[in-house]
Amino acid sequence: AGASLFDEAGNPNIVNNEVLKEVMTTYADLVKAGILVEVNDWDQYIGTMLDNRYELMEIIGVGGTAVVYKAKCHRLNRFVAVKILRKEFASDQQFCRQFHDEAQAVAMLSHPNIVNIYDVSRSGSVDYIVMELIDGITLKEYLSRRGQLSPKEVTIFATQIARALEHAHDHD
């Protein structure tokens, strides 16, 4: 039989550290590769107030360059999404400038398939974008739940994406 992290009584199996070592090595490799993010690094922001206005409540998305939080805007009493630039990019001035420039460019767009941008700022050492909070699931989550899409669904999604891209390019 294979090694187990727990004995028959459910207690940690301290005698066999090989399984634990393998699990932790795999986890570390996935974090290093950018496939997993050590959420604890980002949990520190939960409860934080940015610019005495946006209270970060929970993590709702993690990407390659930023982490997105559900937040409460205390000035307008509404929920928003706040995208915070990862620390490793925050020290790169050119990257920060692009982050702010892209937010300002998208903020000038108004289209049903493009999320609204409300604010872009820096609070202390934290660069962030405040966006419309969209309830529901992401396309990625939809695909993982649904599996293969029908041709009709592909057409609907592709049309929405194409219209948003067309609008963005027309206003470039």
Coordinates of N, CA, C and O in Angstrom, one line a residue:
A1 N 0.8 -1.2 0.0 CA 0.0 0.0 0.0 C 0.9 1.2 0.0 O 2.0 1.2 0.5
G2 N 0.3 2.3 -0.6 CA 1.1 3.6 -0.6 C 1.2 4.3 0.7 O 0.4 4.0 1.6
A3 N 2.1 5.2 0.8 CA 2.3 5.9 2.1 C 1.1 6.9 2.2 O 0.5 7.3 1.3
S4 N 0.8 7.2 3.5 CA -0.3 8.1 3.8 C 0.1 9.2 4.7 O 1.0 9.0 5.5
L5 N -0.5 10.4 4.6 CA -0.2 11.4 5.5 C -0.8 11.2 6.9 O -0.4 11.8 7.9
F6 N -1.8 10.3 7.0 CA -2.5 10.0 8.2 C -2.5 8.5 8.5 O -2.6 7.7 7.6
D7 N -2.5 8.1 9.8 CA -2.6 6.7 10.2 C -4.1 6.3 10.2 O -5.0 7.1 9.9
E8 N -4.4 5.1 10.6 CA -5.8 4.5 10.6 C -6.7 5.3 11.5 O -7.9 5.4 11.2
A9 N -6.2 5.9 12.5 CA -7.0 6.7 13.5 C -7.2 8.2 13.0 O -7.9 8.9 13.6
G10 N -6.6 8.5 11.9 CA -6.7 9.9 11.4 C -5.7 10.9 11.9 O -5.8 12.1 11.7
N11 N -4.7 10.4 12.6 CA -3.6 11.2 13.2 C -2.6 11.4 12.1 O -2.3 10.5 11.3
P12 N -1.9 12.5 12.1 CA -0.8 12.8 11.2 C 0.3 11.7 11.3 O 0.6 11.2 12.3
N13 N 0.7 11.2 10.1 CA 1.7 10.1 10.1 C 3.1 10.8 10.0 O 3.6 11.0 8.9
I14 N 3.6 11.0 11.1 CA 4.9 11.7 11.2 C 6.1 10.8 10.9 O 7.1 11.2 10.4
V15 N 5.8 9.5 11.0 CA 6.9 8.5 10.6 C 7.3 8.6 9.2 O 8.5 8.6 8.8
N16 N 6.3 8.8 8.3 CA 6.6 8.8 6.9 C 6.5 10.2 6.3 O 5.4 10.7 6.0
N17 N 7.6 11.0 6.3 CA 7.6 12.3 5.8 C 7.8 12.4 4.3 O 7.7 13.5 3.8
E18 N 8.0 11.3 3.7 CA 8.2 11.3 2.2 C 7.0 11.9 1.5 O 7.1 12.7 0.6
V19 N 5.8 11.5 1.9 CA 4.6 11.9 1.2 C 4.4 13.4 1.5 O 4.1 14.2 0.5
L20 N 4.6 13.9 2.7 CA 4.4 15.3 3.0 C 5.5 16.1 2.2 O 5.2 17.1 1.7
K21 N 6.7 15.6 2.2 CA 7.8 16.2 1.5 C 7.4 16.4 0.0 O 7.6 17.4 -0.6
E22 N 6.9 15.3 -0.6 CA 6.5 15.3 -2.0 C 5.3 16.3 -2.3 O 5.4 17.1 -3.2
V23 N 4.4 16.4 -1.4 CA 3.2 17.3 -1.5 C 3.8 18.7 -1.4 O 3.4 19.6 -2.3
M24 N 4.6 19.0 -0.5 CA 5.1 20.4 -0.3 C 6.0 20.8 -1.5 O 6.0 21.9 -1.9
T25 N 6.8 19.9 -2.0 CA 7.6 20.2 -3.1 C 6.8 20.5 -4.3 O 7.0 21.5 -5.1
T26 N 5.8 19.7 -4.6 CA 4.8 19.9 -5.7 C 4.2 21.3 -5.5 O 4.1 22.1 -6.5
Y27 N 3.7 21.6 -4.3 CA 3.0 22.9 -4.1 C 4.0 24.0 -4.4 O 3.7 25.0 -5.1
A28 N 5.2 23.9 -3.9 CA 6.2 25.0 -4.1 C 6.5 25.1 -5.6 O 6.7 26.3 -6.0
D29 N 6.6 24.0 -6.3 CA 6.9 24.1 -7.7 C 5.7 24.8 -8.5 O 5.9 25.6 -9.4
L30 N 4.5 24.5 -8.1 CA 3.3 25.1 -8.7 C 3.3 26.6 -8.4 O 2.9 27.4 -9.3
V31 N 3.7 27.0 -7.2 CA 3.7 28.4 -6.8 C 4.8 29.1 -7.7 O 4.6 30.2 -8.3
K32 N 6.0 28.5 -7.7 CA 7.1 29.0 -8.4 C 6.8 29.2 -9.9 O 7.2 30.2 -10.6
A33 N 6.0 28.3 -10.5 CA 5.7 28.3 -11.9 C 4.6 29.3 -12.2 O 4.2 29.5 -13.3
G34 N 4.0 29.8 -11.1 CA 2.9 30.8 -11.3 C 1.5 30.2 -11.5 O 0.5 30.8 -11.8
I35 N 1.4 28.8 -11.3 CA 0.2 28.1 -11.5 C -0.7 28.3 -10.2 O -1.9 28.5 -10.3
L36 N 0.0 28.3 -9.1 CA -0.7 28.6 -7.8 C -0.1 29.8 -7.2 O 1.0 30.1 -7.4
V37 N -0.9 30.5 -6.5 CA -0.5 31.7 -5.8 C -0.6 31.5 -4.3 O -1.6 30.9 -3.9
E38 N 0.4 31.8 -3.6 CA 0.3 31.7 -2.1 C -0.7 32.8 -1.6 O -0.3 33.9 -1.5
V39 N -1.9 32.4 -1.4 CA -3.0 33.3 -1.1 C -2.7 34.1 0.2 O -3.0 35.2 0.3
N40 N -1.9 33.5 1.1 CA -1.6 34.1 2.3 C -0.9 35.5 2.1 O -1.1 36.4 2.8
D41 N -0.1 35.6 1.0 CA 0.5 36.9 0.7 C -0.5 37.9 0.4 O -0.3 39.1 0.6
W42 N -1.6 37.5 -0.1 CA -2.7 38.5 -0.5 C -3.8 38.7 0.5 O -4.5 39.6 0.5
D43 N -3.9 37.7 1.4 CA -4.8 37.8 2.5 C -4.6 39.0 3.4 O -5.5 39.5 4.0
Q44 N -3.3 39.4 3.4 CA -2.9 40.5 4.3 C -3.7 41.8 3.9 O -3.9 42.7 4.7
Y45 N -4.2 41.9 2.7 CA -4.9 43.1 2.3 C -6.4 43.1 2.6 O -7.1 44.1 2.6
I46 N -6.9 41.9 3.0 CA -8.3 41.8 3.3 C -8.5 42.7 4.6 O -7.8 42.5 5.6
G47 N -9.6 43.5 4.5 CA -9.8 44.5 5.6 C -9.1 45.8 5.5 O -9.4 46.7 6.2
T48 N -8.2 45.9 4.5 CA -7.5 47.1 4.3 C -8.3 48.1 3.6 O -9.2 47.8 2.8
M49 N -8.1 49.4 3.9 CA -8.8 50.5 3.3 C -7.9 51.2 2.4 O -6.8 51.6 2.8
L50 N -8.2 51.3 1.1 CA -7.3 52.1 0.2 C -7.9 53.5 0.0 O -9.1 53.6 -0.2
D51 N -7.0 54.4 0.2 CA -7.4 55.9 0.0 C -8.6 56.2 0.9 O -9.4 57.1 0.5
N52 N -8.7 55.6 2.0 CA -9.8 55.9 2.9 C -11.2 55.8 2.3 O -12.1 56.5 2.6
R53 N -11.2 54.9 1.3 CA -12.5 54.8 0.5 C -12.9 53.3 0.2 O -14.0 53.0 0.3
Y54 N -11.9 52.5 -0.3 CA -12.2 51.2 -0.7 C -11.8 50.1 0.3 O -10.6 50.0 0.6
E55 N -12.7 49.4 0.9 CA -12.4 48.4 1.9 C -12.4 47.0 1.2 O -13.4 46.6 0.7
L56 N -11.2 46.4 1.2 CA -11.0 45.1 0.6 C -11.6 44.0 1.4 O -11.3 43.9 2.6
M57 N -12.5 43.2 0.8 CA -13.3 42.3 1.6 C -12.9 40.8 1.4 O -12.8 40.0 2.3
E58 N -12.7 40.4 0.1 CA -12.3 39.0 -0.2 C -11.7 39.0 -1.6 O -11.9 39.8 -2.4
I59 N -10.9 37.9 -1.8 CA -10.2 37.7 -3.0 C -11.2 37.0 -4.0 O -11.9 36.0 -3.6
I60 N -11.4 37.6 -5.2 CA -12.3 37.0 -6.1 C -11.6 36.5 -7.4 O -12.2 35.9 -8.2
G61 N -10.3 36.9 -7.6 CA -9.6 36.4 -8.7 C -8.1 36.6 -8.6 O -7.7 37.6 -7.9
V62 N -7.4 35.7 -9.2 CA -5.9 35.8 -9.1 C -5.4 35.6 -10.5 O -5.7 34.6 -11.2
G63 N -4.6 36.5 -11.0 CA -4.0 36.4 -12.4 C -2.5 36.5 -12.3 O -1.9 36.6 -11.2
G64 N -1.9 36.6 -13.5 CA -0.4 36.6 -13.6 C 0.2 37.9 -13.1 O 1.3 37.9 -12.5
T65 N -0.5 39.0 -13.2 CA 0.1 40.3 -12.8 C -0.7 41.0 -11.7 O -0.2 42.0 -11.1
A66 N -1.9 40.5 -11.3 CA -2.7 41.2 -10.3 C -3.6 40.2 -9.6 O -3.8 39.1 -10.0
V67 N -4.1 40.7 -8.5 CA -5.1 40.0 -7.7 C -6.3 40.9 -7.6 O -6.2 42.1 -7.4
V68 N -7.5 40.3 -7.8 CA -8.8 41.1 -7.7 C -9.5 40.8 -6.5 O -9.7 39.6 -6.1
Y69 N -10.0 41.9 -5.8 CA -10.7 41.8 -4.6 C -12.2 42.3 -4.8 O -12.4 43.3 -5.5
K70 N -13.1 41.7 -4.1 CA -14.4 42.4 -3.9 C -14.2 43.4 -2.8 O -13.5 43.1 -1.8
A71 N -14.7 44.6 -3.1 CA -14.4 45.7 -2.1 C -15.7 46.5 -1.9 O -16.6 46.5 -2.8
K72 N -15.8 47.3 -0.9 CA -16.9 48.2 -0.6 C -16.4 49.6 -0.8 O -15.4 50.0 -0.1
C73 N -17.0 50.4 -1.6 CA -16.7 51.8 -1.8 C -17.5 52.5 -0.7 O -18.8 52.6 -0.9
H74 N -16.9 53.1 0.3 CA -17.6 53.7 1.3 C -18.1 55.1 0.9 O -19.0 55.6 1.6
R75 N -17.5 55.7 -0.1 CA -18.0 57.0 -0.5 C -19.3 56.9 -1.2 O -20.2 57.8 -1.1
L76 N -19.5 55.9 -2.1 CA -20.7 55.7 -2.9 C -21.6 54.6 -2.4 O -22.6 54.3 -3.0
N77 N -21.2 53.9 -1.3 CA -21.9 52.8 -0.7 C -22.3 51.7 -1.8 O -23.5 51.4 -1.9
R78 N -21.3 51.2 -2.5 CA -21.5 50.1 -3.4 C -20.3 49.2 -3.4 O -19.3 49.6 -3.0
F79 N -20.6 48.0 -3.9 CA -19.5 47.0 -4.1 C -18.8 47.2 -5.4 O -19.5 47.5 -6.4
V80 N -17.5 47.0 -5.4 CA -16.7 47.2 -6.6 C -15.7 46.1 -6.7 O -15.5 45.3 -5.7
A81 N -15.0 46.0 -7.8 CA -13.8 45.0 -7.9 C -12.6 45.9 -7.9 O -12.5 46.9 -8.6
V82 N -11.6 45.5 -7.1 CA -10.4 46.3 -7.0 C -9.2 45.3 -7.4 O -9.0 44.3 -6.8
K83 N -8.5 45.7 -8.5 CA -7.4 44.9 -9.1 C -6.1 45.5 -8.5 O -5.8 46.7 -8.8
I84 N -5.4 44.8 -7.8 CA -4.1 45.2 -7.2 C -3.0 44.6 -7.9 O -2.9 43.3 -8.0
L85 N -2.0 45.4 -8.3 CA -0.8 44.9 -9.0 C 0.0 44.1 -8.1 O 0.2 44.5 -6.9
R86 N 0.5 43.0 -8.5 CA 1.4 42.2 -7.7 C 2.7 42.9 -7.3 O 3.2 43.7 -8.1
K87 N 3.2 42.6 -6.2 CA 4.4 43.3 -5.7 C 5.6 43.2 -6.6 O 6.3 44.2 -6.8
E88 N 5.8 42.1 -7.3 CA 6.9 41.9 -8.2 C 6.8 42.9 -9.4 O 7.8 43.2 -10.0
F89 N 5.7 43.3 -9.7 CA 5.5 44.3 -10.8 C 5.4 45.7 -10.3 O 5.7 46.7 -11.1
A90 N 5.0 45.9 -9.1 CA 4.9 47.2 -8.5 C 6.2 48.0 -8.4 O 6.2 49.2 -8.4
S91 N 7.3 47.3 -8.4 CA 8.6 48.0 -8.3 C 9.1 48.4 -9.7 O 10.1 49.2 -9.8
D92 N 8.4 48.0 -10.8 CA 8.8 48.3 -12.1 C 8.0 49.5 -12.6 O 6.8 49.4 -12.9
Q93 N 8.7 50.7 -12.7 CA 8.0 51.9 -13.0 C 7.3 51.9 -14.4 O 6.2 52.4 -14.5
Q94 N 8.0 51.3 -15.3 CA 7.4 51.2 -16.7 C 6.1 50.3 -16.6 O 5.1 50.7 -17.2
F95 N 6.2 49.2 -15.9 CA 5.0 48.4 -15.8 C 3.9 49.1 -15.1 O 2.7 49.0 -15.5
C96 N 4.2 49.8 -14.0 CA 3.2 50.6 -13.3 C 2.5 51.7 -14.2 O 1.3 51.9 -14.2
R97 N 3.3 52.3 -15.0 CA 2.8 53.3 -15.9 C 1.9 52.7 -17.0 O 0.8 53.2 -17.2
Q98 N 2.3 51.5 -17.5 CA 1.4 50.8 -18.4 C 0.1 50.4 -17.8 O -1.0 50.5 -18.4
F99 N 0.2 49.9 -16.5 CA -1.0 49.5 -15.7 C -2.0 50.7 -15.6 O -3.2 50.6 -15.9
H100 N -1.5 51.9 -15.3 CA -2.3 53.1 -15.2 C -2.8 53.5 -16.5 O -4.0 53.9 -16.7
D101 N -2.0 53.5 -17.5 CA -2.4 54.0 -18.9 C -3.5 53.1 -19.5 O -4.4 53.6 -20.1
E102 N -3.3 51.8 -19.3 CA -4.4 50.9 -19.8 C -5.7 51.1 -19.1 O -6.7 51.0 -19.7
A103 N -5.6 51.3 -17.8 CA -6.9 51.6 -17.0 C -7.5 52.8 -17.5 O -8.8 52.9 -17.7
Q104 N -6.8 53.9 -17.8 CA -7.3 55.1 -18.3 C -7.9 54.9 -19.7 O -8.9 55.5 -20.0
A105 N -7.2 54.1 -20.5 CA -7.8 53.9 -21.9 C -9.1 53.1 -21.8 O -10.0 53.5 -22.5
V106 N -9.2 52.1 -21.0 CA -10.4 51.3 -20.9 C -11.5 52.2 -20.2 O -12.7 52.1 -20.6
A107 N -11.2 53.1 -19.3 CA -12.2 53.9 -18.7 C -12.9 54.8 -19.7 O -14.0 55.3 -19.4
M108 N -12.2 55.1 -20.8 CA -12.9 56.0 -21.8 C -13.9 55.2 -22.7 O -14.6 55.8 -23.5
L109 N -13.9 53.9 -22.5 CA -14.8 53.1 -23.3 C -16.2 52.9 -22.6 O -16.2 52.8 -21.4
S110 N -17.2 52.8 -23.4 CA -18.5 52.5 -22.8 C -19.2 51.4 -23.7 O -19.6 51.8 -24.8
H111 N -19.3 50.2 -23.2 CA -19.8 49.1 -24.1 C -20.4 48.0 -23.1 O -19.7 47.8 -22.1
P112 N -21.5 47.4 -23.5 CA -22.1 46.4 -22.6 C -21.2 45.2 -22.3 O -21.3 44.5 -21.3
N113 N -20.2 44.9 -23.2 CA -19.3 43.8 -23.0 C -17.9 44.1 -22.5 O -17.0 43.3 -22.5
I114 N -17.8 45.4 -22.0 CA -16.5 45.8 -21.4 C -16.8 46.4 -20.0 O -17.7 47.2 -19.9
V115 N -16.1 45.9 -19.1 CA -16.3 46.3 -17.7 C -16.0 47.8 -17.5 O -15.0 48.3 -18.1
N116 N -16.8 48.5 -16.7 CA -16.5 49.9 -16.5 C -15.4 50.1 -15.5 O -15.3 49.4 -14.5
I117 N -14.5 51.0 -15.7 CA -13.4 51.4 -14.8 C -13.9 52.7 -14.1 O -14.3 53.6 -14.7
Y118 N -13.8 52.6 -12.8 CA -14.2 53.8 -12.0 C -13.0 54.6 -11.5 O -13.2 55.8 -11.3
D119 N -11.9 54.0 -11.3 CA -10.8 54.7 -10.6 C -9.5 54.0 -10.9 O -9.5 52.8 -11.1
V120 N -8.4 54.7 -10.9 CA -7.1 54.1 -10.9 C -6.2 55.0 -10.0 O -6.2 56.2 -10.1
S121 N -5.4 54.3 -9.1 CA -4.7 55.1 -8.2 C -3.5 54.3 -7.6 O -3.3 53.1 -7.9
R122 N -2.8 55.0 -6.7 CA -1.7 54.3 -5.9 C -2.0 54.8 -4.5 O -2.1 55.9 -4.2
S123 N -2.0 53.8 -3.6 CA -2.2 54.1 -2.1 C -1.0 53.5 -1.4 O -0.8 52.3 -1.3
G124 N -0.1 54.3 -1.0 CA 1.2 53.8 -0.4 C 2.0 53.2 -1.5 O 2.3 53.8 -2.5
S125 N 2.2 51.9 -1.3 CA 3.0 51.2 -2.4 C 2.1 50.3 -3.2 O 2.6 49.4 -3.9
V126 N 0.8 50.5 -3.1 CA -0.2 49.6 -3.8 C -0.8 50.3 -5.0 O -1.5 51.3 -4.8
D127 N -0.6 49.8 -6.2 CA -1.2 50.3 -7.4 C -2.5 49.5 -7.6 O -2.5 48.3 -7.5
Y128 N -3.6 50.2 -7.9 CA -4.8 49.5 -8.1 C -5.8 50.2 -9.1 O -5.6 51.4 -9.4
I129 N -6.7 49.4 -9.6 CA -7.7 49.8 -10.5 C -9.1 49.4 -9.9 O -9.2 48.3 -9.4
V130 N -10.0 50.3 -9.9 CA -11.3 50.1 -9.3 C -12.3 49.9 -10.5 O -12.3 50.7 -11.4
M131 N -13.0 48.8 -10.5 CA -13.8 48.4 -11.6 C -15.2 48.0 -11.2 O -15.4 47.7 -10.0
E132 N -16.1 48.0 -12.1 CA -17.5 47.5 -11.9 C -17.4 46.1 -11.4 O -16.6 45.3 -12.0
L133 N -18.1 45.7 -10.4 CA -18.2 44.3 -9.9 C -19.3 43.6 -10.7 O -20.5 44.0 -10.6
I134 N -19.0 42.6 -11.4 CA -19.9 41.8 -12.2 C -20.3 40.5 -11.4 O -19.4 39.7 -11.0
D135 N -21.5 40.4 -11.0 CA -22.0 39.2 -10.3 C -22.0 38.0 -11.3 O -22.3 38.2 -12.5
G136 N -21.7 36.8 -10.9 CA -21.8 35.7 -11.7 C -20.5 35.0 -11.8 O -19.6 35.2 -11.0
I137 N -20.3 34.1 -12.8 CA -19.1 33.3 -12.9 C -18.3 33.8 -14.1 O -18.9 34.4 -15.0
T138 N -17.1 33.5 -14.1 CA -16.2 33.8 -15.3 C -16.5 32.9 -16.4 O -17.1 31.8 -16.2
L139 N -16.1 33.2 -17.6 CA -16.2 32.3 -18.8 C -15.4 31.1 -18.5 O -15.8 30.0 -18.8
K140 N -14.2 31.2 -17.9 CA -13.4 30.0 -17.6 C -14.2 29.1 -16.6 O -14.2 27.9 -16.8
E141 N -14.9 29.6 -15.6 CA -15.6 28.8 -14.7 C -16.8 28.1 -15.4 O -17.1 27.0 -15.2
Y142 N -17.5 28.9 -16.3 CA -18.6 28.4 -17.1 C -18.1 27.2 -17.9 O -18.8 26.2 -18.0
L143 N -17.0 27.4 -18.6 CA -16.5 26.3 -19.4 C -16.1 25.1 -18.7 O -16.3 23.9 -19.1
S144 N -15.5 25.2 -17.5 CA -15.2 24.1 -16.7 C -16.4 23.3 -16.1 O -16.4 22.1 -16.0
R145 N -17.5 24.1 -15.9 CA -18.7 23.4 -15.4 C -19.5 22.8 -16.6 O -20.1 21.7 -16.4
R146 N -19.5 23.5 -17.7 CA -20.4 23.1 -18.8 C -19.7 22.1 -19.7 O -20.4 21.3 -20.3
G147 N -18.4 22.1 -19.8 CA -17.7 21.3 -20.7 C -17.8 21.9 -22.1 O -17.8 23.1 -22.3
Q148 N -17.9 21.0 -23.1 CA -17.9 21.5 -24.5 C -19.1 22.3 -24.8 O -20.2 21.9 -24.4
L149 N -18.9 23.4 -25.5 CA -20.0 24.3 -25.8 C -20.6 23.9 -27.1 O -20.0 23.3 -28.0
S150 N -21.9 24.2 -27.2 CA -22.6 24.0 -28.5 C -22.2 25.1 -29.5 O -21.7 26.1 -29.1
P151 N -22.3 24.8 -30.8 CA -22.0 25.8 -31.8 C -22.7 27.1 -31.5 O -22.2 28.2 -31.7
K152 N -24.0 27.1 -31.1 CA -24.8 28.3 -30.8 C -24.1 29.1 -29.6 O -24.0 30.3 -29.7
E153 N -23.7 28.4 -28.6 CA -23.0 29.1 -27.4 C -21.7 29.7 -27.9 O -21.4 30.8 -27.5
V154 N -20.9 29.0 -28.7 CA -19.7 29.5 -29.2 C -19.9 30.8 -30.0 O -19.2 31.8 -29.8
T155 N -20.9 30.8 -30.8 CA -21.3 31.9 -31.6 C -21.7 33.1 -30.7 O -21.3 34.3 -31.0
I156 N -22.5 32.9 -29.7 CA -22.9 33.9 -28.8 C -21.7 34.6 -28.1 O -21.6 35.8 -28.1
F157 N -20.8 33.7 -27.5 CA -19.6 34.3 -26.8 C -18.7 35.0 -27.8 O -18.2 36.1 -27.5
A158 N -18.4 34.4 -28.9 CA -17.5 35.0 -29.9 C -18.0 36.3 -30.4 O -17.3 37.2 -30.5
T159 N -19.3 36.4 -30.6 CA -19.9 37.7 -31.0 C -19.8 38.8 -30.0 O -19.4 39.9 -30.3
Q160 N -20.0 38.4 -28.7 CA -19.8 39.4 -27.7 C -18.4 39.9 -27.6 O -18.1 41.1 -27.4
I161 N -17.5 39.0 -27.6 CA -16.0 39.3 -27.6 C -15.6 40.1 -28.8 O -15.0 41.2 -28.6
A162 N -16.1 39.7 -29.9 CA -15.8 40.5 -31.2 C -16.3 41.9 -31.1 O -15.6 42.9 -31.5
R163 N -17.5 42.1 -30.6 CA -18.1 43.4 -30.5 C -17.4 44.3 -29.5 O -17.2 45.5 -29.8
A164 N -16.9 43.7 -28.4 CA -16.1 44.5 -27.5 C -14.8 44.9 -28.1 O -14.4 46.1 -27.9
L165 N -14.1 44.0 -28.7 CA -12.9 44.3 -29.4 C -13.0 45.3 -30.5 O -12.2 46.3 -30.6
E166 N -14.1 45.2 -31.3 CA -14.3 46.2 -32.3 C -14.5 47.6 -31.7 O -14.0 48.6 -32.2
H167 N -15.3 47.7 -30.7 CA -15.5 48.9 -30.0 C -14.2 49.5 -29.5 O -13.9 50.7 -29.6
A168 N -13.4 48.7 -28.8 CA -12.1 49.2 -28.3 C -11.2 49.7 -29.4 O -10.6 50.7 -29.3
H169 N -11.2 48.9 -30.5 CA -10.3 49.3 -31.6 C -10.8 50.6 -32.3 O -10.0 51.4 -32.8
D170 N -12.1 50.8 -32.4 CA -12.7 52.0 -33.0 C -12.4 53.2 -32.1 O -12.5 54.3 -32.7
H171 N -12.1 53.0 -30.9 CA -11.9 54.2 -30.0 C -10.4 54.2 -29.5 O -10.1 54.8 -28.5
D172 N -9.6 53.6 -30.3 CA -8.1 53.6 -30.0 C -7.5 54.9 -30.3 O -7.7 55.6 -31.2

